[in-house]
Coordinates of C-alpha atoms in Angstrom, one line a residue:
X1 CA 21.2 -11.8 -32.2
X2 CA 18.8 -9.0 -30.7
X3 CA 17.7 -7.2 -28.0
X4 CA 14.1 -7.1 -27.2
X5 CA 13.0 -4.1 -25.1
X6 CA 9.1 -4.2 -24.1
X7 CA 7.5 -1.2 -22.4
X8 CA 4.0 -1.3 -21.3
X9 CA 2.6 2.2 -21.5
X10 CA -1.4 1.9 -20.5
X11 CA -1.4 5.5 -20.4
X12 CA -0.5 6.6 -23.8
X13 CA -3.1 7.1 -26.7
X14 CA -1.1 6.8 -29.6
X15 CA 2.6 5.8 -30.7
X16 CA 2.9 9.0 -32.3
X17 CA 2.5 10.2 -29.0
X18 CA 6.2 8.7 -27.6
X19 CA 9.7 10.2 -28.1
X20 CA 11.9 7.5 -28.5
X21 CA 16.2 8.6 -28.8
X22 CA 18.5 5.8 -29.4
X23 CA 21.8 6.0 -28.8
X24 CA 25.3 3.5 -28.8
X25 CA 24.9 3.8 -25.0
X26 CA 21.4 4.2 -24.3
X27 CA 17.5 4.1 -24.9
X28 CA 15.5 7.4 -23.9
X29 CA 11.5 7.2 -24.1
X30 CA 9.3 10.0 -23.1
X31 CA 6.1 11.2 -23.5
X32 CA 5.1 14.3 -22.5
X33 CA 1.0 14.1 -22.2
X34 CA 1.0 10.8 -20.1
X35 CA 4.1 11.7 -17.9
X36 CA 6.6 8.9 -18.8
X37 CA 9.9 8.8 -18.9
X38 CA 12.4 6.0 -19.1
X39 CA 16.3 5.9 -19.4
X40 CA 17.8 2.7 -20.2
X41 CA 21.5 1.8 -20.6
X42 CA 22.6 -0.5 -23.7
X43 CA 25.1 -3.7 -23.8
X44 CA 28.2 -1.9 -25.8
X45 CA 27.3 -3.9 -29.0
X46 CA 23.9 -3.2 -29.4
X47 CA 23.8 -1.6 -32.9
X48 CA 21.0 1.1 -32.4
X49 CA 21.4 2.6 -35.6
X50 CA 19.6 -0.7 -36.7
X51 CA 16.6 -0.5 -33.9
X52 CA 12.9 -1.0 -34.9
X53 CA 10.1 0.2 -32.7
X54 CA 6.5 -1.1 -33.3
X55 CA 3.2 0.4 -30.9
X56 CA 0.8 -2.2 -30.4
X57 CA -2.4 0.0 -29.6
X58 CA -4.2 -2.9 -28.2
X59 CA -2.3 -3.8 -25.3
X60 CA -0.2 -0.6 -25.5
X61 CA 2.9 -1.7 -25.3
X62 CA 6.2 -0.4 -27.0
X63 CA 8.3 -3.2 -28.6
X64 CA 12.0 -2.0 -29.6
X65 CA 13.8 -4.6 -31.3
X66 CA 17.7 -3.7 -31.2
X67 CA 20.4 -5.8 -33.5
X68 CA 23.0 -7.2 -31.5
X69 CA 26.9 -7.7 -33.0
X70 CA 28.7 -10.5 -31.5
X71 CA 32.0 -10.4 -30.2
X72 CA 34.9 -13.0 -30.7
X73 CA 34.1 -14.0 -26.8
X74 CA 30.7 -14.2 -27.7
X75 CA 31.1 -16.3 -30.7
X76 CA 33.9 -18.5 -29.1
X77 CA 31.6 -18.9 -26.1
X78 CA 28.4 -20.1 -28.8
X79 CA 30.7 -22.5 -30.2
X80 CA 31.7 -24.1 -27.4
X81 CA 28.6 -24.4 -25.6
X82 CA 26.3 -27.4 -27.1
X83 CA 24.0 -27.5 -24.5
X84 CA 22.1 -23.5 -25.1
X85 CA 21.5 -23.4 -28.8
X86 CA 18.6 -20.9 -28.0
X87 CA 21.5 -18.2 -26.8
X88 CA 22.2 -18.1 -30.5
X89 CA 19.2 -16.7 -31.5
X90 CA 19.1 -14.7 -28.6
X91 CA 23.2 -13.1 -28.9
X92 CA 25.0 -12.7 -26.2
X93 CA 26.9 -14.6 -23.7
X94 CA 25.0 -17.4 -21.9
X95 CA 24.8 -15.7 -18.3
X96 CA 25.7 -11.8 -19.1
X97 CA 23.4 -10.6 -21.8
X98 CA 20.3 -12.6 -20.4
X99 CA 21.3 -11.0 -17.1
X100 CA 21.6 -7.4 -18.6
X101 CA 18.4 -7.9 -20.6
X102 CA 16.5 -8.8 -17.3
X103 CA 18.1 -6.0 -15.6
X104 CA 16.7 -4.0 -18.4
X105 CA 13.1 -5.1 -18.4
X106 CA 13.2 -4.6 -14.0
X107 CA 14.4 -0.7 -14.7
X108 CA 11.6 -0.8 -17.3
X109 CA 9.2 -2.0 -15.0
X110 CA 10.6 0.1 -12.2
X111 CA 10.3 3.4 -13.8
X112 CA 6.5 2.5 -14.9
X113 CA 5.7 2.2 -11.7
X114 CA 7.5 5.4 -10.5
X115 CA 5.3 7.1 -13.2
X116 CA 1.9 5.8 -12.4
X117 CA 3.0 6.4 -8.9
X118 CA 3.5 9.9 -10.1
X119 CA 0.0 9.9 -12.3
X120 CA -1.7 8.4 -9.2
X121 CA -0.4 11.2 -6.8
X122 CA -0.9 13.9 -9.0
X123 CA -4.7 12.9 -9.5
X124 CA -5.2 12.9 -5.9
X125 CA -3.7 16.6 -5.6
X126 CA -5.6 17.7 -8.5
X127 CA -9.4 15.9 -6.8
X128 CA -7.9 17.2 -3.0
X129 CA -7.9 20.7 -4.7
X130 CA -11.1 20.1 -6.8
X131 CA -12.8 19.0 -3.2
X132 CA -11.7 22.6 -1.5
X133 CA -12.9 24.4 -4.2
X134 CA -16.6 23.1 -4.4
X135 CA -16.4 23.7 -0.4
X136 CA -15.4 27.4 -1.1
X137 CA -17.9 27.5 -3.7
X138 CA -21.2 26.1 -1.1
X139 CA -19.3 28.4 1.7
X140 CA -19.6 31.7 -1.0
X141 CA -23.5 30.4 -2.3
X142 CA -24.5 30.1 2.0
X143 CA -22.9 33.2 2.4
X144 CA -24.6 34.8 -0.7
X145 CA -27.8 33.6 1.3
X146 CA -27.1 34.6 3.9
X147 CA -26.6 38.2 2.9
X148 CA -29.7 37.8 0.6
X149 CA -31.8 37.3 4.1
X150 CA -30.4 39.7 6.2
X151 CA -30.8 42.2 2.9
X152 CA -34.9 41.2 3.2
X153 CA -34.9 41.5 7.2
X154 CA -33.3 44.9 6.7
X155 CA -36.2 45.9 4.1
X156 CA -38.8 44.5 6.1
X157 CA -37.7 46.5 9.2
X158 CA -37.6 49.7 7.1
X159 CA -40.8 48.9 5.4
X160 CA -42.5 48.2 9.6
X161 CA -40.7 51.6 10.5
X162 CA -42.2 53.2 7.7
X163 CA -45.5 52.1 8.5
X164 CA -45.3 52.8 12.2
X165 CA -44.4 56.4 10.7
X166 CA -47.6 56.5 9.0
X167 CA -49.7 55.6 12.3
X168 CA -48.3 58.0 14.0
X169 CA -48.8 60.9 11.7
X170 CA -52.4 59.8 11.4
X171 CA -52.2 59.7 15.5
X172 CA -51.6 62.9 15.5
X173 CA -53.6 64.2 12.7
X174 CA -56.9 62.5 14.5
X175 CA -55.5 64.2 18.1
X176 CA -54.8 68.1 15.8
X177 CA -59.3 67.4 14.4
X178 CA -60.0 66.1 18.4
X179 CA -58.7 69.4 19.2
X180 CA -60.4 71.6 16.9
X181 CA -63.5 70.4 17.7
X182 CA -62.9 70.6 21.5
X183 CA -62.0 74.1 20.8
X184 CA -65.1 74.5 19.0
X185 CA -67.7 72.8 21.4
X186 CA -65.9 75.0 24.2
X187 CA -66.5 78.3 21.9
X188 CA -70.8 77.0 21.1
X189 CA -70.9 76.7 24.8
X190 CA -69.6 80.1 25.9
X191 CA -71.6 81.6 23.1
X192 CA -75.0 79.8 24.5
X193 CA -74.0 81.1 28.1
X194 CA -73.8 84.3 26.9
X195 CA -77.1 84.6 25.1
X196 CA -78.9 83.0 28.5
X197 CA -77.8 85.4 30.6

């Protein structure tokens, strides 16, 4: 008989890709890039020296096939029982090894979840974290504007101050010739005062 073990892995790319340890005890799958990892124990006459494993890339699934030895119960318990000629090619007792096999494929199922569960929740940290940082990024580029503004304000102040600067000189260039002439209008008219008298 055998032991069919099917593990659906929708993440994985390639079979190459898996890490699959077999021992008289117990199947170990991991793989590293898509975050599984899956322990399951073995009936004690599972013979995993014997396993196949097969990757069908279409509906990625892992199929490991594992030889089965039966035991004197086991064959006793075949013999007598007429009525389940499909345990036979199955191996195992009627109720325990179907049991255990089902167990199996639940703890299979069980851990895939756990792991897209994992996949799922680290996908929302990593977008959570993408989110702040384009907020940090528009916060820095309005306050890069911002600063850009004030920067042009600033120069345009200087530039009025500058200017005022300039008026003023020129105020007080026009007031120093307003003088001058005042002074010499005052001088022409004492001169002319003197002569008439």
């Amino acid at each position: 008989g055998v032991l069919r073990v099917r593990i659906h892995l929708s993440e994985l790319r390639r079979g190459a890709d898996v890490d699959l340890q077999l021992s008289p005890c117990k199947l170990v799958l991991t793989a590293a890039d898509a975050q599984y990892h899956l322990e399951l124990p073995l009936p004690e006459h599972a013979r995993d020296e014997e396993a196949v494993a097969k990757y069908d890339r279409r509906s990625h699934t892992l199929t490991v096939t594992i030889p089965l030895t039966l035991t004197a119960s086991h064959a006793d318990a075949l013999s007598t029982n007429s009525s389940a000629p499909s345990v036979a090619a199955n191996g195992g007792s009627p109720g325990g090894d179907r049991t255990h096999s089902q167990d199996l494929m639940q703890e299979a199922r069980a851990a895939h979840a756990a792991a897209a569960a994992k996949r799922d929740s680290a996908a929302a940290i990593a977008a959570a974290a993408s989110e702040k940082a384009a907020i940090a990024a528009r916060a820095a580029s309005e306050a890069d504007a911002e600063t850009a503004e004030k920067v042009a304000a600033m120069r345009r102040a200087t530039e009025r101050v500058a200017m005022a600067r300039a008026a003023v000189q020129a105020a007080v260039g026009d007031e120093s010739r307003a003088f001058l002439e005042l002074e010499s209008a005052r001088a022409t008219s004492a001169a002319a005062h003197d002569v008439a008298v």
